[in-house]
PDB file of C-alpha atoms in Angstrom:
ATOM      1  CA  MET A 669      77.488  91.071  70.558  1.00  0.00           C
ATOM      2  CA  ASN A 670      80.488  90.333  72.842  1.00  0.00           C
ATOM      3  CA  GLY A 671      80.208  89.997  76.668  1.00  0.00           C
ATOM      4  CA  LYS A 672      81.864  92.165  79.051  1.00  0.00           C
ATOM      5  CA  LEU A 673      84.942  91.316  81.598  1.00  0.00           C
ATOM      6  CA  TYR A 674      84.495  93.068  85.044  1.00  0.00           C
ATOM      7  CA  LEU A 675      87.266  93.407  87.318  1.00  0.00           C
ATOM      8  CA  VAL A 676      85.275  93.020  91.333  1.00  0.00           C
ATOM      9  CA  PRO A 677      87.482  94.019  94.246  1.00  0.00           C
ATOM     10  CA  THR A 678      86.919  92.349  97.114  1.00  0.00           C
ATOM     11  CA  PRO A 679      87.404  93.078 100.977  1.00  0.00           C
ATOM     12  CA  ILE A 680      91.072  93.135 102.126  1.00  0.00           C
ATOM     13  CA  GLY A 681      90.141  91.681 105.392  1.00  0.00           C
ATOM     14  CA  ASN A 682      86.513  93.390 106.364  1.00  0.00           C
ATOM     15  CA  LEU A 683      83.575  91.859 104.660  1.00  0.00           C
ATOM     16  CA  GLU A 684      81.491  95.331 105.148  1.00  0.00           C
ATOM     17  CA  ASP A 685      83.868  96.677 102.839  1.00  0.00           C
ATOM     18  CA  MET A 686      81.990  94.474  99.721  1.00  0.00           C
ATOM     19  CA  THR A 687      80.065  96.962  97.617  1.00  0.00           C
ATOM     20  CA  PHE A 688      76.191  96.347  96.740  1.00  0.00           C
ATOM     21  CA  ARG A 689      77.340  96.444  92.964  1.00  0.00           C
ATOM     22  CA  ALA A 690      80.401  94.139  93.532  1.00  0.00           C
ATOM     23  CA  ILE A 691      77.683  91.500  95.010  1.00  0.00           C
ATOM     24  CA  ARG A 692      75.291  92.366  92.065  1.00  0.00           C
ATOM     25  CA  ILE A 693      78.109  91.886  89.334  1.00  0.00           C
ATOM     26  CA  LEU A 694      78.970  88.723  90.898  1.00  0.00           C
ATOM     27  CA  LYS A 695      75.335  87.095  90.811  1.00  0.00           C
ATOM     28  CA  GLU A 696      74.867  88.249  87.567  1.00  0.00           C
ATOM     29  CA  ALA A 697      77.782  87.072  85.725  1.00  0.00           C
ATOM     30  CA  ASP A 698      78.297  83.969  83.693  1.00  0.00           C
ATOM     31  CA  VAL A 699      81.684  83.440  84.897  1.00  0.00           C
ATOM     32  CA  ILE A 700      83.551  83.765  88.060  1.00  0.00           C
ATOM     33  CA  LEU A 701      87.317  83.989  87.932  1.00  0.00           C
ATOM     34  CA  ALA A 702      89.548  83.875  91.200  1.00  0.00           C
ATOM     35  CA  GLU A 703      92.916  83.942  92.248  1.00  0.00           C
ATOM     36  CA  ASP A 704      92.595  81.276  94.427  1.00  0.00           C
ATOM     37  CA  THR A 705      88.712  79.462  94.965  1.00  0.00           C
ATOM     38  CA  ARG A 706      89.712  78.120  98.416  1.00  0.00           C
ATOM     39  CA  THR A 707      89.734  81.957  99.425  1.00  0.00           C
ATOM     40  CA  SER A 708      86.830  83.137  97.146  1.00  0.00           C
ATOM     41  CA  ALA A 709      84.726  80.439  98.167  1.00  0.00           C
ATOM     42  CA  PRO A 710      83.643  81.522 101.764  1.00  0.00           C
ATOM     43  CA  MET A 711      83.726  85.083 100.750  1.00  0.00           C
ATOM     44  CA  LEU A 712      80.695  84.091  97.799  1.00  0.00           C
ATOM     45  CA  LYS A 713      79.100  81.944 100.241  1.00  0.00           C
ATOM     46  CA  HIS A 714      78.910  84.748 102.529  1.00  0.00           C
ATOM     47  CA  PHE A 715      77.028  87.062  99.955  1.00  0.00           C
ATOM     48  CA  GLY A 716      74.836  84.150  98.737  1.00  0.00           C
ATOM     49  CA  ILE A 717      76.745  84.249  95.577  1.00  0.00           C
ATOM     50  CA  ASP A 718      75.875  80.520  94.507  1.00  0.00           C
ATOM     51  CA  LYS A 719      78.249  80.183  91.788  1.00  0.00           C
ATOM     52  CA  LYS A 720      81.582  77.916  91.324  1.00  0.00           C
ATOM     53  CA  ALA A 721      84.625  79.840  90.581  1.00  0.00           C
ATOM     54  CA  TYR A 722      87.281  78.997  88.233  1.00  0.00           C
ATOM     55  CA  SER A 723      91.150  79.506  88.946  1.00  0.00           C
ATOM     56  CA  HIS A 724      93.129  82.301  86.860  1.00  0.00           C
ATOM     57  CA  HIS A 725      96.275  82.901  88.828  1.00  0.00           C
ATOM     58  CA  GLN A 726      99.819  83.966  87.509  1.00  0.00           C
ATOM     59  CA  HIS A 727     100.728  80.379  86.770  1.00  0.00           C
ATOM     60  CA  ASN A 728      97.733  79.703  84.514  1.00  0.00           C
ATOM     61  CA  GLU A 729      96.598  83.107  83.077  1.00  0.00           C
ATOM     62  CA  HIS A 730      98.113  83.401  79.783  1.00  0.00           C
ATOM     63  CA  LYS A 731      97.144  79.713  78.867  1.00  0.00           C
ATOM     64  CA  ALA A 732      93.523  80.460  80.232  1.00  0.00           C
ATOM     65  CA  THR A 733      92.876  83.567  78.815  1.00  0.00           C
ATOM     66  CA  THR A 734      92.398  82.490  75.481  1.00  0.00           C
ATOM     67  CA  GLU A 735      89.580  80.324  76.554  1.00  0.00           C
ATOM     68  CA  ILE A 736      88.229  83.247  78.291  1.00  0.00           C
ATOM     69  CA  ILE A 737      88.222  85.347  75.477  1.00  0.00           C
ATOM     70  CA  LYS A 738      86.148  82.905  73.407  1.00  0.00           C
ATOM     71  CA  PHE A 739      83.398  83.124  76.335  1.00  0.00           C
ATOM     72  CA  LEU A 740      83.687  86.603  75.986  1.00  0.00           C
ATOM     73  CA  LYS A 741      82.829  86.724  72.223  1.00  0.00           C
ATOM     74  CA  GLU A 742      80.210  84.112  72.914  1.00  0.00           C
ATOM     75  CA  GLY A 743      78.337  87.176  74.939  1.00  0.00           C
ATOM     76  CA  LYS A 744      79.210  85.800  78.242  1.00  0.00           C
ATOM     77  CA  ASN A 745      79.960  88.186  81.054  1.00  0.00           C
ATOM     78  CA  VAL A 746      83.102  87.558  82.806  1.00  0.00           C
ATOM     79  CA  ALA A 747      83.921  88.714  86.435  1.00  0.00           C
ATOM     80  CA  LEU A 748      87.521  88.412  87.833  1.00  0.00           C
ATOM     81  CA  VAL A 749      88.547  88.698  91.580  1.00  0.00           C
ATOM     82  CA  SER A 750      91.676  88.546  93.217  1.00  0.00           C
ATOM     83  CA  ASP A 751      91.999  86.904  96.909  1.00  0.00           C
ATOM     84  CA  ALA A 752      91.964  90.561  98.431  1.00  0.00           C
ATOM     85  CA  GLY A 753      91.550  93.900  96.907  1.00  0.00           C
ATOM     86  CA  THR A 754      91.358  95.386  93.265  1.00  0.00           C
ATOM     87  CA  PRO A 755      92.510  92.795  90.428  1.00  0.00           C
ATOM     88  CA  ALA A 756      95.604  93.695  88.690  1.00  0.00           C
ATOM     89  CA  ILE A 757      97.281  95.629  91.410  1.00  0.00           C
ATOM     90  CA  SER A 758     100.209  93.546  92.192  1.00  0.00           C
ATOM     91  CA  ASP A 759      97.552  90.587  91.321  1.00  0.00           C
ATOM     92  CA  PRO A 760      96.708  88.792  87.943  1.00  0.00           C
ATOM     93  CA  GLY A 761      94.749  90.404  85.492  1.00  0.00           C
ATOM     94  CA  PHE A 762      96.643  93.061  83.507  1.00  0.00           C
ATOM     95  CA  PHE A 763      97.395  90.254  80.899  1.00  0.00           C
ATOM     96  CA  LEU A 764      93.499  89.603  80.688  1.00  0.00           C
ATOM     97  CA  VAL A 765      92.794  92.949  80.479  1.00  0.00           C
ATOM     98  CA  ARG A 766      95.034  93.844  77.763  1.00  0.00           C
ATOM     99  CA  GLU A 767      93.815  90.836  75.605  1.00  0.00           C
ATOM    100  CA  ALA A 768      90.083  91.681  76.048  1.00  0.00           C
ATOM    101  CA  LEU A 769      90.876  95.261  74.917  1.00  0.00           C
ATOM    102  CA  LYS A 770      93.241  93.973  71.582  1.00  0.00           C
ATOM    103  CA  ASN A 771      89.518  92.190  71.164  1.00  0.00           C
ATOM    104  CA  ASN A 772      87.345  94.970  71.397  1.00  0.00           C
ATOM    105  CA  ILE A 773      85.615  93.444  74.370  1.00  0.00           C
ATOM    106  CA  GLU A 774      84.534  96.163  77.034  1.00  0.00           C
ATOM    107  CA  VAL A 775      86.264  96.167  80.205  1.00  0.00           C
ATOM    108  CA  ASN A 776      84.306  97.687  83.540  1.00  0.00           C
ATOM    109  CA  CYS A 777      86.265  97.956  86.620  1.00  0.00           C
ATOM    110  CA  LEU A 778      84.487  98.832  89.996  1.00  0.00           C
ATOM    111  CA  PRO A 779      85.568 101.022  92.336  1.00  0.00           C
ATOM    112  CA  GLY A 780      86.334  99.317  95.796  1.00  0.00           C
ATOM    113  CA  ALA A 781      88.948  97.716  98.239  1.00  0.00           C
ATOM    114  CA  THR A 782      92.759  98.059  97.846  1.00  0.00           C
ATOM    115  CA  ALA A 783      95.069  98.241 100.572  1.00  0.00           C
ATOM    116  CA  PHE A 784      97.467 101.086  99.583  1.00  0.00           C
ATOM    117  CA  VAL A 785      95.046 103.984  99.384  1.00  0.00           C
ATOM    118  CA  PRO A 786      93.940 103.456 103.230  1.00  0.00           C
ATOM    119  CA  ALA A 787      97.706 102.870 104.200  1.00  0.00           C
ATOM    120  CA  LEU A 788      99.062 106.291 102.271  1.00  0.00           C
ATOM    121  CA  VAL A 789      95.974 108.239 103.574  1.00  0.00           C
ATOM    122  CA  ASN A 790      96.661 106.860 107.216  1.00  0.00           C
ATOM    123  CA  SER A 791     100.416 107.554 106.953  1.00  0.00           C
ATOM    124  CA  GLY A 792     100.445 111.265 107.220  1.00  0.00           C
ATOM    125  CA  LEU A 793     103.003 111.368 104.519  1.00  0.00           C
ATOM    126  CA  PRO A 794     102.092 113.770 101.427  1.00  0.00           C
ATOM    127  CA  SER A 795      99.654 112.229  99.470  1.00  0.00           C
ATOM    128  CA  ASP A 796      99.361 114.832  96.636  1.00  0.00           C
ATOM    129  CA  GLN A 797     102.162 113.145  94.641  1.00  0.00           C
ATOM    130  CA  PHE A 798     102.986 109.610  95.025  1.00  0.00           C
ATOM    131  CA  VAL A 799     104.578 106.601  93.048  1.00  0.00           C
ATOM    132  CA  PHE A 800     103.091 102.638  93.628  1.00  0.00           C
ATOM    133  CA  GLU A 801     105.906 100.467  93.702  1.00  0.00           C
ATOM    134  CA  GLY A 802     104.530  97.258  94.985  1.00  0.00           C
ATOM    135  CA  PHE A 803     106.398  94.369  95.434  1.00  0.00           C
ATOM    136  CA  LEU A 804     110.250  95.018  95.016  1.00  0.00           C
ATOM    137  CA  PRO A 805     112.196  92.438  93.185  1.00  0.00           C
ATOM    138  CA  VAL A 806     113.211  89.670  95.601  1.00  0.00           C
ATOM    139  CA  LYS A 807     116.630  89.250  94.135  1.00  0.00           C
ATOM    140  CA  LYS A 808     117.820  90.401  90.808  1.00  0.00           C
ATOM    141  CA  GLY A 809     117.358  94.209  90.425  1.00  0.00           C
ATOM    142  CA  ARG A 810     116.582  94.691  93.812  1.00  0.00           C
ATOM    143  CA  GLN A 811     119.180  96.933  94.716  1.00  0.00           C
ATOM    144  CA  THR A 812     119.456  99.132  91.439  1.00  0.00           C
ATOM    145  CA  ARG A 813     116.258  99.554  92.026  1.00  0.00           C
ATOM    146  CA  LEU A 814     116.338 101.168  95.579  1.00  0.00           C
ATOM    147  CA  LYS A 815     119.040 103.159  94.054  1.00  0.00           C
ATOM    148  CA  LEU A 816     116.982 104.747  91.971  1.00  0.00           C
ATOM    149  CA  LEU A 817     114.488 105.387  94.634  1.00  0.00           C
ATOM    150  CA  ALA A 818     117.112 107.317  96.682  1.00  0.00           C
ATOM    151  CA  ASP A 819     116.209 110.457  94.258  1.00  0.00           C
ATOM    152  CA  GLU A 820     112.718 109.639  94.286  1.00  0.00           C
ATOM    153  CA  GLU A 821     110.912 112.956  95.484  1.00  0.00           C
ATOM    154  CA  ARG A 822     107.076 111.567  96.090  1.00  0.00           C
ATOM    155  CA  THR A 823     106.108 109.526  98.559  1.00  0.00           C
ATOM    156  CA  MET A 824     106.587 105.889  97.713  1.00  0.00           C
ATOM    157  CA  ILE A 825     104.248 102.907  98.482  1.00  0.00           C
ATOM    158  CA  PHE A 826     105.661  99.121  98.720  1.00  0.00           C
ATOM    159  CA  TYR A 827     103.741  95.777  99.454  1.00  0.00           C
ATOM    160  CA  GLU A 828     105.789  93.521 101.731  1.00  0.00           C
ATOM    161  CA  SER A 829     105.400  90.110 103.312  1.00  0.00           C
ATOM    162  CA  PRO A 830     105.836  89.605 107.264  1.00  0.00           C
ATOM    163  CA  HIS A 831     108.793  87.699 106.853  1.00  0.00           C
ATOM    164  CA  ARG A 832     111.007  90.095 104.330  1.00  0.00           C
ATOM    165  CA  LEU A 833     109.698  93.308 106.178  1.00  0.00           C
ATOM    166  CA  LEU A 834     112.842  93.790 108.635  1.00  0.00           C
ATOM    167  CA  LYS A 835     115.030  92.967 105.519  1.00  0.00           C
ATOM    168  CA  THR A 836     113.421  95.533 103.534  1.00  0.00           C
ATOM    169  CA  LEU A 837     113.081  98.507 106.355  1.00  0.00           C
ATOM    170  CA  GLU A 838     117.247  97.410 106.781  1.00  0.00           C
ATOM    171  CA  GLU A 839     117.499  98.056 102.871  1.00  0.00           C
ATOM    172  CA  PHE A 840     115.385 101.068 103.469  1.00  0.00           C
ATOM    173  CA  ALA A 841     117.696 102.569 105.914  1.00  0.00           C
ATOM    174  CA  GLU A 842     120.620 101.899 103.966  1.00  0.00           C
ATOM    175  CA  PHE A 843     119.516 103.234 100.607  1.00  0.00           C
ATOM    176  CA  LEU A 844     117.023 105.918 101.730  1.00  0.00           C
ATOM    177  CA  GLY A 845     118.632 106.758 104.815  1.00  0.00           C
ATOM    178  CA  GLU A 846     118.078 105.852 108.486  1.00  0.00           C
ATOM    179  CA  ASP A 847     116.095 108.958 109.249  1.00  0.00           C
ATOM    180  CA  ARG A 848     113.742 108.947 106.023  1.00  0.00           C
ATOM    181  CA  GLN A 849     110.082 108.841 107.426  1.00  0.00           C
ATOM    182  CA  ALA A 850     107.817 106.112 106.729  1.00  0.00           C
ATOM    183  CA  SER A 851     104.964 104.066 108.054  1.00  0.00           C
ATOM    184  CA  VAL A 852     103.954 100.531 108.309  1.00  0.00           C
ATOM    185  CA  SER A 853     100.501  99.405 107.856  1.00  0.00           C
ATOM    186  CA  ARG A 854      99.459  95.543 108.421  1.00  0.00           C
ATOM    187  CA  GLU A 855      96.132  93.865 108.982  1.00  0.00           C
ATOM    188  CA  LEU A 856      94.297  96.820 107.196  1.00  0.00           C
ATOM    189  CA  THR A 857      90.819  96.644 107.799  1.00  0.00           C
ATOM    190  CA  LYS A 858      90.959  93.348 110.175  1.00  0.00           C
ATOM    191  CA  ILE A 859      90.728  93.477 114.285  1.00  0.00           C
ATOM    192  CA  TYR A 860      94.485  93.798 114.771  1.00  0.00           C
ATOM    193  CA  GLU A 861      94.950  96.267 112.293  1.00  0.00           C
ATOM    194  CA  GLU A 862      97.787  98.552 113.012  1.00  0.00           C
ATOM    195  CA  THR A 863      99.922 101.615 111.615  1.00  0.00           C
ATOM    196  CA  VAL A 864     103.339 102.614 112.754  1.00  0.00           C
ATOM    197  CA  ARG A 865     104.784 105.638 111.877  1.00  0.00           C
ATOM    198  CA  GLY A 866     108.447 107.373 112.730  1.00  0.00           C
ATOM    199  CA  THR A 867     111.590 107.152 111.100  1.00  0.00           C
ATOM    200  CA  VAL A 868     112.692 103.756 108.922  1.00  0.00           C
ATOM    201  CA  LEU A 869     115.339 103.032 111.591  1.00  0.00           C
ATOM    202  CA  GLU A 870     112.077 103.473 114.443  1.00  0.00           C
ATOM    203  CA  ILE A 871     109.859 101.176 112.523  1.00  0.00           C
ATOM    204  CA  LYS A 872     112.463  98.524 112.089  1.00  0.00           C
ATOM    205  CA  SER A 873     113.148  98.659 116.149  1.00  0.00           C
ATOM    206  CA  HIS A 874     109.522  98.267 116.896  1.00  0.00           C
ATOM    207  CA  PHE A 875     109.150  95.594 114.634  1.00  0.00           C
ATOM    208  CA  GLU A 876     111.919  93.777 115.992  1.00  0.00           C
ATOM    209  CA  ASN A 877     110.083  92.655 118.960  1.00  0.00           C
ATOM    210  CA  ASN A 878     106.760  91.718 117.709  1.00  0.00           C
ATOM    211  CA  ILE A 879     105.150  89.137 115.981  1.00  0.00           C
ATOM    212  CA  LEU A 880     104.385  89.667 112.352  1.00  0.00           C
ATOM    213  CA  LYS A 881     101.439  88.592 110.661  1.00  0.00           C
ATOM    214  CA  GLY A 882      99.347  89.857 107.842  1.00  0.00           C
ATOM    215  CA  GLU A 883      99.734  91.820 104.523  1.00  0.00           C
ATOM    216  CA  ILE A 884     102.001  94.619 105.099  1.00  0.00           C
ATOM    217  CA  VAL A 885     102.062  98.360 103.290  1.00  0.00           C
ATOM    218  CA  ILE A 886     104.851 100.566 103.478  1.00  0.00           C
ATOM    219  CA  CYS A 887     104.795 104.140 102.701  1.00  0.00           C
ATOM    220  CA  VAL A 888     108.252 105.988 102.520  1.00  0.00           C
ATOM    221  CA  ALA A 889     108.632 110.068 102.223  1.00  0.00           C
ATOM    222  CA  GLY A 890     110.041 111.076  99.301  1.00  0.00           C
ATOM    223  CA  LYS A 891     113.692 112.695  99.185  1.00  0.00           C
ATOM    224  CA  GLU A 892     113.242 116.496 100.773  1.00  0.00           C
ATOM    225  CA  VAL A 893     113.117 119.118  97.723  1.00  0.00           C
ATOM    226  CA  SER A 894     115.846 121.678  98.569  1.00  0.00           C
ATOM    227  CA  LYS A 895     114.332 125.269  98.732  1.00  0.00           C
ATOM    228  CA  GLU A 896     116.813 126.399  95.731  1.00  0.00           C
ATOM    229  CA  LYS A 897     115.220 123.696  93.726  1.00  0.00           C
ATOM    230  CA  VAL A 898     111.870 124.536  94.730  1.00  0.00           C
ATOM    231  CA  LYS A 899     112.263 128.502  93.759  1.00  0.00           C
ATOM    232  CA  LYS A 900     113.681 127.337  90.609  1.00  0.00           C
ATOM    233  CA  ASN A 901     110.961 125.225  89.839  1.00  0.00           C
ATOM    234  CA  LYS A 902     108.022 127.846  90.869  1.00  0.00           C
ATOM    235  CA  PHE A 903     109.673 130.391  88.143  1.00  0.00           C
ATOM    236  CA  ALA A 904     110.266 127.398  85.861  1.00  0.00           C
ATOM    237  CA  ASP A 905     107.169 128.063  83.134  1.00  0.00           C
ATOM    238  CA  ILE A 906     107.394 131.702  83.516  1.00  0.00           C
ATOM    239  CA  ASP A 907     108.430 133.224  80.183  1.00  0.00           C
TER     240      ASP A 907
END
């Protein structure tokens, strides 16, 4: 009988956000895979999980997956964690999940911490429909993507690093409009958690005068839909 692959979310800052089930699965797993073992080791120790974690990151996941599938086929249960949050959300995991499913191996993703959900709910922007963009391309294809997103009507969610935030906000102002409503959340669940709301230009001005640290989530309002289009869509399905 094959083992199971578990995707285990870990706290994005506050260790109190770890679930009882996540701790149990990590204690019971035969193998723990971690994006960065130096990051996961203190977390595992904190929860009394006395097991060695093995590296599984974007640079070795294709090569390592063959060996992991072998473990799973031998009946061993494997738990995958990322540095923070839910694996495979802008983190390694997708390739392993796909290969496991191809080999008829059961995959279980536990519910738990992820950065974009609290950032979206905190933003005050519409959350009934949204699109998760993750990290924008750093170079090739970046402007093309921004031009396409200019007409997106759903709330857009992005991940960004501190050193690129101001440049990204500047590009949002250029491609989406200076007055587009947005929010920027950083250090979520930590002591210095901060969410700044306003227009893209107002938020950029705020962070120009503040030291930037921590992972960042940007939520941007979708393009405003004209009243004429709303009226047309309302009656589109009526015969």
